[in-house]
């Protein structure tokens, strides 16, 4: 066992004495040591109950003959960090989580890992660290939050952000706004729509590194506790058979993930996280692959924010396994013969899956669209691409030309939106919010939700080198690369410029001549915001959004 290095031979008596200081018996020390990386905290609703998940995982490990050892991971609540400087510290934690997972596992010579994440950066961060380690690994998240209820209608976190826009435009009263605040997020779990956390948890199930049901079983269901216990038992099978994470994660499984990403209409943040995880696994995927797959992949699900259904609905309809079973009817769409942590192939896992609601999970003959829910647009303003959740865009906005109104920060844009300075036909251009420019690539849920709440989401687009929350809907185009802080053309856009967008052909073009752009370049002054501490180091190391905002390597 890998852990023998810290517990065998007479020379390891000091090491063993420290295990005994923790209360471990000789019998426990002799067993495989399983690191249980848990993101429990009191600041993230998705993490508030992870101690219960960890206890269930530990029970499963003990039942199967292993010794569980819980170690921590940090996590930022994106919703609480949203709309202020705190959001700069969201994406940047992904690398910290990856590093800490690697450090804790290597320092203590764990034989296997169970990852207990929930919420946006924690899932990919843990997976990136695990891929570096290449140990037997399985993921068991805390599961999604139940939908809230306001005026008899299901709601979620995105509803609260949009309610602010409704209130500011006089569409609802302060008392009605309070209803959204009090009842949209009813308890623990990752926010209830197909936002980034749930998108990534679903991707874990698709990749085969989590048990069936992982992506959709609600946080408060007893099913989630049972899943955690089975996860604890299953890691012992993986350790016994020496099945490592890279035996399961490979190029074919990432193609499956990109395919299901398009089918489910996941968060645009998956276009940052999947390439970053793949990079750590020694696999290369790029944005061009996303469009290639999307071209032949139908969008079968419209969960919030794209529609009015939630993760609990998808779970009741049969979950991710049922969606994969439906997609498997398309010849060659998925590789079904890949190994998963169940010890079985995908084909075997989905054999008995049933689509119990064809409105929640559309059939391949009746899709929401014949192409995928995410599109990568390219053109002179985004030479290396930009990303839009096409499945959440109004049909009239898929192909249109709009007039730019430019802002050098999210705060400037929000002030203009709240001040009534944005009109129908505008495109709000927010720059210097990319990985380097922010730094930290803030999510722009506040401005997009304000526009949606004001009823402008079908008439106003938004373009940024930052990114969007999975809760964003409308013609919100992010990840513009190169970003303004790298000299990208988005930094040269001026108020009144026309931008032509075609989400069907996947193109975006600034309608300004090369000669004019060259003249503007001569007078271009880059805006670099002063930063200190970790953000200063992050800016030096981080690469473009088009490569997953990974760190530059020597």
Coordinates of C-alpha atoms in Angstrom, one line a residue:
X1 CA 0.0 0.0 0.0
X2 CA 1.1 3.6 -0.7
X3 CA 0.6 4.4 3.0
X4 CA 3.2 1.8 4.0
X5 CA 5.8 4.6 3.7
X6 CA 4.4 6.3 6.8
X7 CA 3.6 3.2 8.9
X8 CA 5.9 0.3 8.1
X9 CA 9.5 -0.5 9.4
X10 CA 11.0 0.4 12.8
X11 CA 12.1 3.8 11.4
X12 CA 8.4 4.8 11.2
X13 CA 7.8 4.5 15.0
X14 CA 7.6 8.4 15.3
X15 CA 5.1 8.5 12.5
X16 CA 3.0 5.7 14.1
X17 CA 3.2 7.4 17.5
X18 CA 1.5 10.5 15.9
X19 CA -1.3 8.3 14.5
X20 CA -1.8 6.9 18.0
X21 CA -1.9 10.4 19.4
X22 CA -5.0 10.8 17.2
X23 CA -6.5 7.7 18.7
X24 CA -5.9 5.3 15.9
X25 CA -5.4 1.6 16.9
X26 CA -2.9 -0.7 15.3
X27 CA -5.7 -2.4 13.5
X28 CA -6.8 1.0 11.9
X29 CA -3.2 1.9 11.0
X30 CA -2.7 -1.4 9.2
X31 CA -5.7 -0.8 6.9
X32 CA -5.7 1.3 3.8
X33 CA -5.7 5.0 4.7
X34 CA -8.4 6.8 2.7
X35 CA -8.3 10.6 2.6
X36 CA -11.8 12.1 2.8
X37 CA -11.4 15.6 1.4
X38 CA -14.3 17.6 2.8
X39 CA -15.3 21.2 2.1
X40 CA -17.6 21.6 5.1
X41 CA -18.0 25.2 6.2
X42 CA -20.6 27.5 7.8
X43 CA -20.5 30.1 5.0
X44 CA -21.6 28.1 2.0
X45 CA -25.2 26.6 1.9
X46 CA -23.9 23.8 -0.3
X47 CA -21.4 22.9 2.3
X48 CA -23.3 23.4 5.5
X49 CA -24.3 19.7 5.7
X50 CA -21.1 18.1 4.3
X51 CA -20.1 16.9 7.8
X52 CA -23.2 14.5 7.6
X53 CA -22.0 13.4 4.1
X54 CA -18.5 12.8 5.4
X55 CA -19.8 10.8 8.4
X56 CA -21.8 8.6 5.9
X57 CA -18.7 8.2 3.7
X58 CA -16.6 7.2 6.7
X59 CA -19.2 4.6 7.7
X60 CA -19.0 3.1 4.3
X61 CA -15.2 3.0 4.4
X62 CA -15.2 1.4 7.8
X63 CA -17.8 -1.2 6.7
X64 CA -15.5 -2.1 3.8
X65 CA -12.3 -2.4 5.8
X66 CA -10.6 0.9 5.4
X67 CA -9.5 3.8 7.7
X68 CA -11.1 7.1 6.8
X69 CA -9.2 10.3 7.5
X70 CA -11.0 13.6 7.0
X71 CA -9.0 16.6 5.8
X72 CA -10.3 20.1 4.8
X73 CA -10.8 22.1 1.7
X74 CA -11.7 25.7 1.4
X75 CA -14.6 27.1 -0.6
X76 CA -16.1 30.5 -1.5
X77 CA -19.9 31.0 -1.7
X78 CA -20.3 32.6 -5.1
X79 CA -23.7 34.1 -4.3
X80 CA -22.4 35.8 -1.2
X81 CA -19.3 36.9 -3.0
X82 CA -21.3 38.2 -6.0
X83 CA -21.4 41.9 -6.9
X84 CA -18.4 43.1 -5.0
X85 CA -14.7 42.6 -4.6
X86 CA -15.2 39.2 -3.1
X87 CA -16.0 37.7 -6.4
X88 CA -12.4 38.2 -7.4
X89 CA -11.6 35.5 -4.9
X90 CA -13.9 32.8 -6.4
X91 CA -12.3 31.3 -9.5
X92 CA -8.9 31.8 -8.0
X93 CA -9.6 29.3 -5.2
X94 CA -9.8 26.5 -7.7
X95 CA -6.0 26.4 -7.9
X96 CA -5.7 26.6 -4.1
X97 CA -8.1 23.7 -3.7
X98 CA -6.2 21.6 -6.3
X99 CA -2.9 22.4 -4.6
X100 CA -4.1 21.7 -1.1
X101 CA -5.7 18.4 -2.2
X102 CA -2.4 17.4 -3.7
X103 CA -0.4 18.5 -0.7
X104 CA -2.6 16.7 1.9
X105 CA -2.7 13.4 0.0
X106 CA 1.1 13.3 -0.8
X107 CA 2.2 14.5 2.6
X108 CA 0.2 11.8 4.4
X109 CA 0.6 9.0 1.8
X110 CA -3.2 8.2 1.4
X111 CA -4.0 5.1 -0.5
X112 CA -7.2 6.5 -2.0
X113 CA -9.4 9.6 -2.0
X114 CA -13.1 10.4 -1.5
X115 CA -13.8 14.0 -2.6
X116 CA -16.7 15.7 -0.9
X117 CA -17.3 19.0 -2.7
X118 CA -20.3 21.1 -3.6
X119 CA -20.5 24.4 -5.3
X120 CA -18.6 26.0 -8.1
X121 CA -14.8 25.9 -7.9
X122 CA -14.6 23.2 -5.3
X123 CA -15.6 20.3 -7.6
X124 CA -13.1 21.1 -10.4
X125 CA -10.4 22.1 -7.9
X126 CA -10.6 18.8 -6.0
X127 CA -10.6 16.9 -9.3
X128 CA -7.6 18.8 -10.7
X129 CA -5.6 17.8 -7.5
X130 CA -6.8 14.2 -7.7
X131 CA -5.8 13.9 -11.4
X132 CA -2.2 15.1 -10.5
X133 CA -2.1 12.4 -7.7
X134 CA -3.6 9.6 -9.9
X135 CA -4.9 7.6 -6.9
X136 CA -8.0 5.5 -6.7
X137 CA -10.6 8.3 -6.3
X138 CA -14.4 8.8 -6.2
X139 CA -16.5 11.9 -5.8
X140 CA -19.5 12.3 -3.5
X141 CA -20.9 15.8 -3.4
X142 CA -23.5 17.2 -1.0
X143 CA -26.2 17.3 -3.7
X144 CA -28.5 20.1 -5.0
X145 CA -30.8 22.4 -2.9
X146 CA -34.5 22.0 -3.3
X147 CA -36.3 24.7 -5.2
X148 CA -37.9 27.5 -3.2
X149 CA -41.5 28.7 -3.5
X150 CA -42.7 32.2 -4.0
X151 CA -46.4 32.9 -4.8
X152 CA -46.9 29.2 -5.5
X153 CA -44.1 29.1 -8.1
X154 CA -40.8 27.3 -7.8
X155 CA -37.8 29.7 -7.5
X156 CA -34.1 29.6 -7.0
X157 CA -31.1 31.9 -6.3
X158 CA -31.4 33.4 -9.8
X159 CA -34.9 34.5 -9.0
X160 CA -33.6 36.6 -6.2
X161 CA -31.1 38.4 -8.4
X162 CA -33.8 39.1 -11.0
X163 CA -36.2 40.2 -8.3
X164 CA -33.8 43.1 -7.6
X165 CA -34.1 44.2 -11.2
X166 CA -37.9 44.0 -11.0
X167 CA -37.9 46.0 -7.8
X168 CA -35.6 48.7 -9.2
X169 CA -37.8 49.1 -12.3
X170 CA -41.0 49.3 -10.1
X171 CA -42.4 46.0 -11.1
X172 CA -42.7 44.6 -7.6
X173 CA -43.0 46.1 -4.1
X174 CA -40.5 45.9 -1.3
X175 CA -42.7 43.4 0.4
X176 CA -42.7 41.2 -2.7
X177 CA -38.9 41.5 -2.9
X178 CA -38.7 40.3 0.7
X179 CA -40.7 37.2 -0.3
X180 CA -37.9 36.2 -2.7
X181 CA -35.3 36.9 -0.1
X182 CA -37.0 34.7 2.5
X183 CA -38.2 31.8 0.4
X184 CA -36.1 31.2 -2.7
X185 CA -33.3 29.2 -1.1
X186 CA -35.0 26.9 1.4
X187 CA -32.0 25.0 2.8
X188 CA -28.7 23.3 2.3
X189 CA -27.3 22.1 -1.0
X190 CA -25.9 23.6 -4.2
X191 CA -28.3 26.1 -5.7
X192 CA -31.3 24.3 -7.3
X193 CA -30.9 25.0 -11.1
X194 CA -28.4 23.8 -13.7
X195 CA -25.9 26.3 -12.4
X196 CA -22.1 25.7 -12.2
X197 CA -22.0 23.5 -9.1
X198 CA -24.8 21.1 -10.3
X199 CA -23.3 21.2 -13.8
X200 CA -20.0 20.0 -12.5
X201 CA -21.6 17.4 -10.2
X202 CA -23.5 16.0 -13.2
X203 CA -20.2 16.0 -15.2
X204 CA -18.6 13.8 -12.5
X205 CA -21.4 11.3 -13.0
X206 CA -20.9 11.4 -16.8
X207 CA -17.2 11.1 -16.5
X208 CA -17.7 7.9 -14.4
X209 CA -16.0 9.1 -11.3
X210 CA -19.2 9.3 -9.2
X211 CA -21.9 6.8 -8.5
X212 CA -25.2 7.0 -10.4
X213 CA -27.5 9.6 -8.8
X214 CA -24.6 11.7 -7.7
X215 CA -25.5 14.7 -9.9
X216 CA -29.2 15.0 -9.0
X217 CA -30.2 13.4 -5.7
X218 CA -31.3 16.4 -3.5
X219 CA -29.1 17.3 -0.5
X220 CA -31.8 16.7 2.0
X221 CA -32.9 13.2 0.8
X222 CA -32.0 10.1 2.7
X223 CA -30.9 8.7 -0.7
X224 CA -28.0 11.1 -0.5
X225 CA -26.8 9.6 2.8
X226 CA -27.1 6.1 1.4
X227 CA -25.2 7.2 -1.7
X228 CA -22.4 8.5 0.5
X229 CA -22.2 5.2 2.4
X230 CA -22.0 3.3 -0.9
X231 CA -19.3 5.7 -2.1
X232 CA -17.3 4.9 1.0
X233 CA -17.7 1.2 0.3
X234 CA -16.8 1.6 -3.3
X235 CA -13.6 3.4 -2.8
X236 CA -12.3 0.3 -1.1
X237 CA -13.1 -1.8 -4.2
X238 CA -11.1 0.8 -6.2
X239 CA -8.1 0.6 -3.8
X240 CA -8.2 -3.2 -3.8
X241 CA -8.2 -3.4 -7.6
X242 CA -5.8 -0.4 -8.0
X243 CA -8.3 1.4 -10.3
X244 CA -6.9 5.0 -10.4
X245 CA -8.7 8.1 -11.5
X246 CA -6.8 8.3 -14.8
X247 CA -8.0 4.8 -15.6
X248 CA -11.5 6.2 -15.7
X249 CA -10.9 9.8 -16.9
X250 CA -9.5 9.9 -20.4
X251 CA -10.0 11.6 -23.8
X252 CA -13.1 9.5 -24.6
X253 CA -14.7 10.3 -21.2
X254 CA -14.1 14.0 -21.7
X255 CA -15.9 13.8 -25.1
X256 CA -18.8 12.1 -23.3
X257 CA -18.7 15.0 -20.8
X258 CA -18.8 17.7 -23.6
X259 CA -21.6 15.9 -25.3
X260 CA -23.7 15.7 -22.1
X261 CA -22.8 19.3 -21.3
X262 CA -24.6 20.3 -24.6
X263 CA -27.5 17.9 -23.9
X264 CA -28.1 19.2 -20.4
X265 CA -27.5 22.9 -21.2
X266 CA -24.9 23.3 -18.5
X267 CA -23.2 26.4 -17.1
X268 CA -20.7 28.2 -19.4
X269 CA -18.2 27.7 -16.6
X270 CA -17.8 24.1 -17.7
X271 CA -15.9 25.6 -20.6
X272 CA -13.3 26.7 -18.0
X273 CA -13.3 23.7 -15.7
X274 CA -13.4 20.7 -18.1
X275 CA -10.3 21.9 -20.0
X276 CA -8.5 22.6 -16.7
X277 CA -9.3 19.1 -15.3
X278 CA -8.3 17.5 -18.6
X279 CA -5.0 19.3 -18.5
X280 CA -4.2 17.8 -15.1
X281 CA -5.2 14.4 -16.5
X282 CA -2.8 14.8 -19.4
X283 CA -5.7 15.2 -21.9
X284 CA -6.1 18.1 -24.3
X285 CA -9.5 19.5 -25.1
X286 CA -10.3 22.9 -26.6
X287 CA -13.2 25.2 -27.4
X288 CA -13.3 24.0 -31.0
X289 CA -14.2 20.5 -29.8
X290 CA -17.2 22.0 -28.0
X291 CA -18.6 23.5 -31.2
X292 CA -17.9 20.3 -33.2
X293 CA -19.8 18.2 -30.7
X294 CA -22.6 20.8 -30.2
X295 CA -23.2 20.8 -34.0
X296 CA -24.5 17.1 -33.8
X297 CA -25.9 17.1 -30.3
X298 CA -29.5 18.0 -29.3
X299 CA -30.3 20.0 -26.2
X300 CA -32.8 17.9 -24.3
X301 CA -33.1 19.7 -20.9
X302 CA -34.1 23.2 -20.0
X303 CA -33.5 23.5 -16.3
X304 CA -33.3 26.9 -14.5
X305 CA -32.2 29.4 -15.6
X306 CA -33.1 28.3 -19.1
X307 CA -36.5 27.0 -18.1
X308 CA -38.7 26.5 -15.1
X309 CA -37.6 23.0 -13.9
X310 CA -35.0 22.2 -11.3
X311 CA -32.6 19.5 -10.2
X312 CA -35.2 17.8 -8.1
X313 CA -37.4 17.5 -11.2
X314 CA -34.5 16.0 -13.2
X315 CA -33.9 13.6 -10.4
X316 CA -37.5 12.4 -10.4
X317 CA -37.5 12.1 -14.2
X318 CA -34.6 9.5 -13.9
X319 CA -31.5 11.7 -13.4
X320 CA -28.4 11.7 -15.5
X321 CA -28.5 8.0 -16.2
X322 CA -31.9 8.4 -17.9
X323 CA -30.5 11.4 -20.0
X324 CA -27.5 9.3 -21.0
X325 CA -29.8 6.4 -21.9
X326 CA -31.8 8.8 -24.2
X327 CA -28.6 10.2 -25.8
X328 CA -27.3 6.6 -26.4
X329 CA -30.1 6.2 -29.0
X330 CA -28.0 8.5 -31.2
X331 CA -25.4 6.3 -32.9
X332 CA -21.9 7.2 -31.7
X333 CA -22.9 10.1 -29.5
X334 CA -21.5 8.5 -26.4
X335 CA -18.8 6.0 -25.8
X336 CA -20.7 3.5 -23.7
X337 CA -17.9 1.0 -23.0
X338 CA -15.8 3.1 -20.7
X339 CA -15.1 1.9 -17.1
X340 CA -16.7 3.8 -14.2
X341 CA -16.2 3.7 -10.4
X342 CA -19.1 1.2 -10.2
X343 CA -16.7 -1.4 -11.7
X344 CA -19.1 -1.5 -14.6
X345 CA -19.2 0.3 -17.9
X346 CA -21.5 3.1 -18.8
X347 CA -23.5 0.8 -20.9
X348 CA -24.1 -1.5 -18.0
X349 CA -24.9 1.4 -15.6
X350 CA -27.6 2.9 -17.9
X351 CA -29.1 -0.5 -18.9
X352 CA -32.2 -0.2 -16.7
X353 CA -32.5 3.6 -16.6
X354 CA -35.9 5.0 -17.5
X355 CA -37.0 8.4 -18.7
X356 CA -40.0 9.0 -16.5
X357 CA -40.9 12.4 -17.8
X358 CA -40.4 13.4 -21.4
X359 CA -41.1 17.1 -20.6
X360 CA -38.1 17.2 -18.2
X361 CA -35.9 15.0 -20.4
X362 CA -37.0 15.5 -24.0
X363 CA -36.6 12.6 -26.4
X364 CA -34.1 12.8 -29.2
X365 CA -37.1 13.2 -31.6
X366 CA -38.4 16.2 -29.7
X367 CA -35.4 18.3 -28.6
X368 CA -35.4 21.9 -27.4
X369 CA -32.9 22.4 -30.2
X370 CA -31.0 20.2 -32.6
X371 CA -27.7 21.7 -31.4
X372 CA -26.2 21.9 -28.0
X373 CA -27.0 24.3 -25.2
X374 CA -23.6 26.0 -25.2
X375 CA -21.9 27.7 -28.2
X376 CA -18.4 29.1 -28.7
X377 CA -18.4 32.2 -30.9
X378 CA -15.3 33.4 -32.8
X379 CA -14.5 36.6 -34.7
X380 CA -12.2 39.6 -34.7
X381 CA -13.4 40.7 -31.2
X382 CA -12.7 37.2 -29.8
X383 CA -10.0 35.6 -31.9
X384 CA -9.6 32.8 -29.4
X385 CA -13.3 32.5 -28.7
X386 CA -16.0 33.5 -26.3
X387 CA -18.8 31.4 -24.8
X388 CA -22.6 31.7 -24.5
X389 CA -25.3 29.5 -23.0
X390 CA -27.3 29.4 -26.2
X391 CA -30.0 27.3 -24.7
X392 CA -31.0 30.2 -22.4
X393 CA -31.1 32.9 -25.1
X394 CA -34.3 34.2 -26.6
X395 CA -34.8 33.2 -30.2
X396 CA -34.8 36.8 -31.5
X397 CA -31.3 37.4 -29.9
X398 CA -29.6 34.4 -31.6
X399 CA -28.8 36.5 -34.6
X400 CA -28.7 40.3 -34.3
X401 CA -26.6 43.4 -34.5
X402 CA -26.3 45.7 -31.4
X403 CA -24.7 49.0 -30.3
X404 CA -21.9 48.9 -27.8
X405 CA -21.9 50.7 -24.5
X406 CA -18.5 50.2 -22.8
X407 CA -17.5 49.9 -19.2
X408 CA -14.1 49.0 -17.6
X409 CA -15.6 47.3 -14.6
X410 CA -18.7 45.4 -13.4
X411 CA -19.5 48.2 -11.0
X412 CA -19.6 50.8 -13.8
X413 CA -22.0 48.6 -15.8
X414 CA -24.3 48.0 -12.9
X415 CA -24.5 51.8 -12.1
X416 CA -25.5 52.4 -15.8
X417 CA -28.1 49.7 -15.8
X418 CA -29.6 50.9 -12.5
X419 CA -29.5 54.4 -13.7
X420 CA -31.6 53.6 -16.8
X421 CA -28.8 54.3 -19.3
X422 CA -29.1 51.0 -21.1
X423 CA -31.6 50.8 -24.0
X424 CA -33.1 48.2 -26.2
X425 CA -30.6 47.2 -28.9
X426 CA -27.6 47.9 -26.8
X427 CA -24.8 45.4 -25.9
X428 CA -23.2 46.1 -22.6
X429 CA -19.4 45.6 -23.0
X430 CA -17.6 44.9 -19.7
X431 CA -13.9 44.5 -19.9
X432 CA -10.9 44.3 -17.6
X433 CA -12.7 41.5 -15.8
X434 CA -10.8 38.6 -17.3
X435 CA -8.4 36.2 -15.5
X436 CA -5.6 38.8 -15.5
X437 CA -7.7 41.9 -15.8
X438 CA -10.0 41.4 -12.9
X439 CA -7.9 39.7 -11.7
X440 CA -9.9 36.6 -11.0
X441 CA -12.5 36.7 -13.8
X442 CA -15.6 37.7 -11.8
X443 CA -19.0 36.3 -12.6
X444 CA -21.5 38.9 -13.9
X445 CA -24.7 37.6 -12.5
X446 CA -25.7 41.0 -11.0
X447 CA -25.8 42.9 -14.3
X448 CA -27.4 40.1 -16.3
X449 CA -30.1 39.6 -13.6
X450 CA -30.8 43.3 -13.4
X451 CA -31.4 43.3 -17.1
X452 CA -33.6 40.2 -16.9
X453 CA -35.6 41.6 -14.0
X454 CA -36.1 44.8 -15.9
X455 CA -37.5 42.8 -18.9
X456 CA -34.5 43.7 -21.1
X457 CA -33.0 40.2 -21.4
X458 CA -34.7 39.8 -24.8
X459 CA -33.5 43.1 -26.1
X460 CA -30.0 43.8 -24.6
X461 CA -26.9 41.6 -24.9
X462 CA -23.9 41.6 -22.6
X463 CA -20.3 40.9 -23.7
X464 CA -17.4 40.5 -21.3
X465 CA -13.9 39.1 -20.8
X466 CA -15.2 38.0 -17.4
X467 CA -17.6 35.2 -17.0
X468 CA -21.1 34.4 -16.0
X469 CA -22.8 32.5 -13.2
X470 CA -24.6 29.3 -14.2
X471 CA -27.7 31.2 -13.1
X472 CA -27.3 33.7 -15.9
X473 CA -29.8 33.7 -18.8
X474 CA -30.2 35.9 -21.9
X475 CA -27.7 36.9 -24.6
X476 CA -24.8 36.9 -22.1
X477 CA -21.5 36.2 -23.9
X478 CA -18.4 35.7 -21.7
X479 CA -14.8 34.5 -21.7
X480 CA -13.8 36.8 -24.5
X481 CA -10.2 35.9 -25.4
X482 CA -7.8 37.5 -25.7
X483 CA -9.0 39.7 -22.8
X484 CA -8.5 43.4 -22.6
X485 CA -5.6 43.1 -20.1
X486 CA -3.7 41.0 -22.7
X487 CA -4.3 43.6 -25.4
X488 CA -7.4 42.0 -26.8
X489 CA -9.6 43.9 -29.3
X490 CA -12.4 44.1 -26.7
X491 CA -10.3 46.8 -25.1
X492 CA -10.5 48.9 -28.3
X493 CA -14.3 48.9 -28.5
X494 CA -15.9 52.4 -28.2
X495 CA -19.4 53.5 -27.4
X496 CA -21.6 53.3 -30.5
X497 CA -19.7 50.6 -32.3
X498 CA -21.8 47.9 -33.9
X499 CA -21.3 44.3 -33.0
X500 CA -22.8 41.5 -35.2
X501 CA -23.6 38.3 -33.3
X502 CA -24.7 35.0 -34.9
X503 CA -25.1 32.2 -32.4
X504 CA -26.3 29.8 -35.1
X505 CA -23.1 30.2 -37.2
X506 CA -21.1 30.7 -34.0
X507 CA -19.6 34.1 -35.1
X508 CA -19.2 37.5 -33.5
X509 CA -17.7 40.5 -35.2
X510 CA -16.9 44.1 -34.3
X511 CA -18.1 46.1 -37.3
X512 CA -15.1 48.4 -37.3
X513 CA -12.4 48.4 -40.0
X514 CA -8.9 47.0 -39.4
X515 CA -7.6 50.5 -40.3
X516 CA -9.6 52.2 -37.6
X517 CA -8.7 49.5 -35.1
X518 CA -5.0 50.0 -35.9
X519 CA -5.4 53.7 -35.3
X520 CA -7.1 53.1 -32.0
X521 CA -4.3 50.7 -31.0
X522 CA -1.8 53.5 -31.2
X523 CA -3.6 55.4 -28.5
X524 CA -4.5 52.3 -26.5
X525 CA -3.9 52.6 -22.7
X526 CA -4.4 49.3 -20.8
X527 CA -6.3 49.5 -17.5
X528 CA -4.5 47.4 -14.9
X529 CA -6.1 47.5 -11.5
X530 CA -3.7 47.5 -8.5
X531 CA -3.7 44.3 -6.6
X532 CA -1.8 42.7 -3.7
X533 CA -1.4 39.3 -2.0
X534 CA -2.7 36.2 -3.7
X535 CA -4.4 38.1 -6.5
X536 CA -1.0 39.6 -7.5
X537 CA 0.5 36.2 -7.7
X538 CA -2.5 34.8 -9.5
X539 CA -2.3 37.5 -12.2
X540 CA 1.3 36.6 -12.9
X541 CA 0.6 32.9 -13.3
X542 CA -2.9 32.6 -14.9
X543 CA -3.5 32.0 -18.6
X544 CA -6.4 32.8 -20.9
X545 CA -10.0 31.8 -20.4
X546 CA -9.6 29.9 -23.7
X547 CA -7.2 27.5 -22.1
X548 CA -9.3 27.1 -18.9
X549 CA -7.6 29.8 -17.0
X550 CA -5.0 27.3 -15.8
X551 CA -1.6 28.4 -14.4
X552 CA 1.3 28.9 -16.8
X553 CA 3.9 26.2 -16.5
X554 CA 7.6 26.5 -17.0

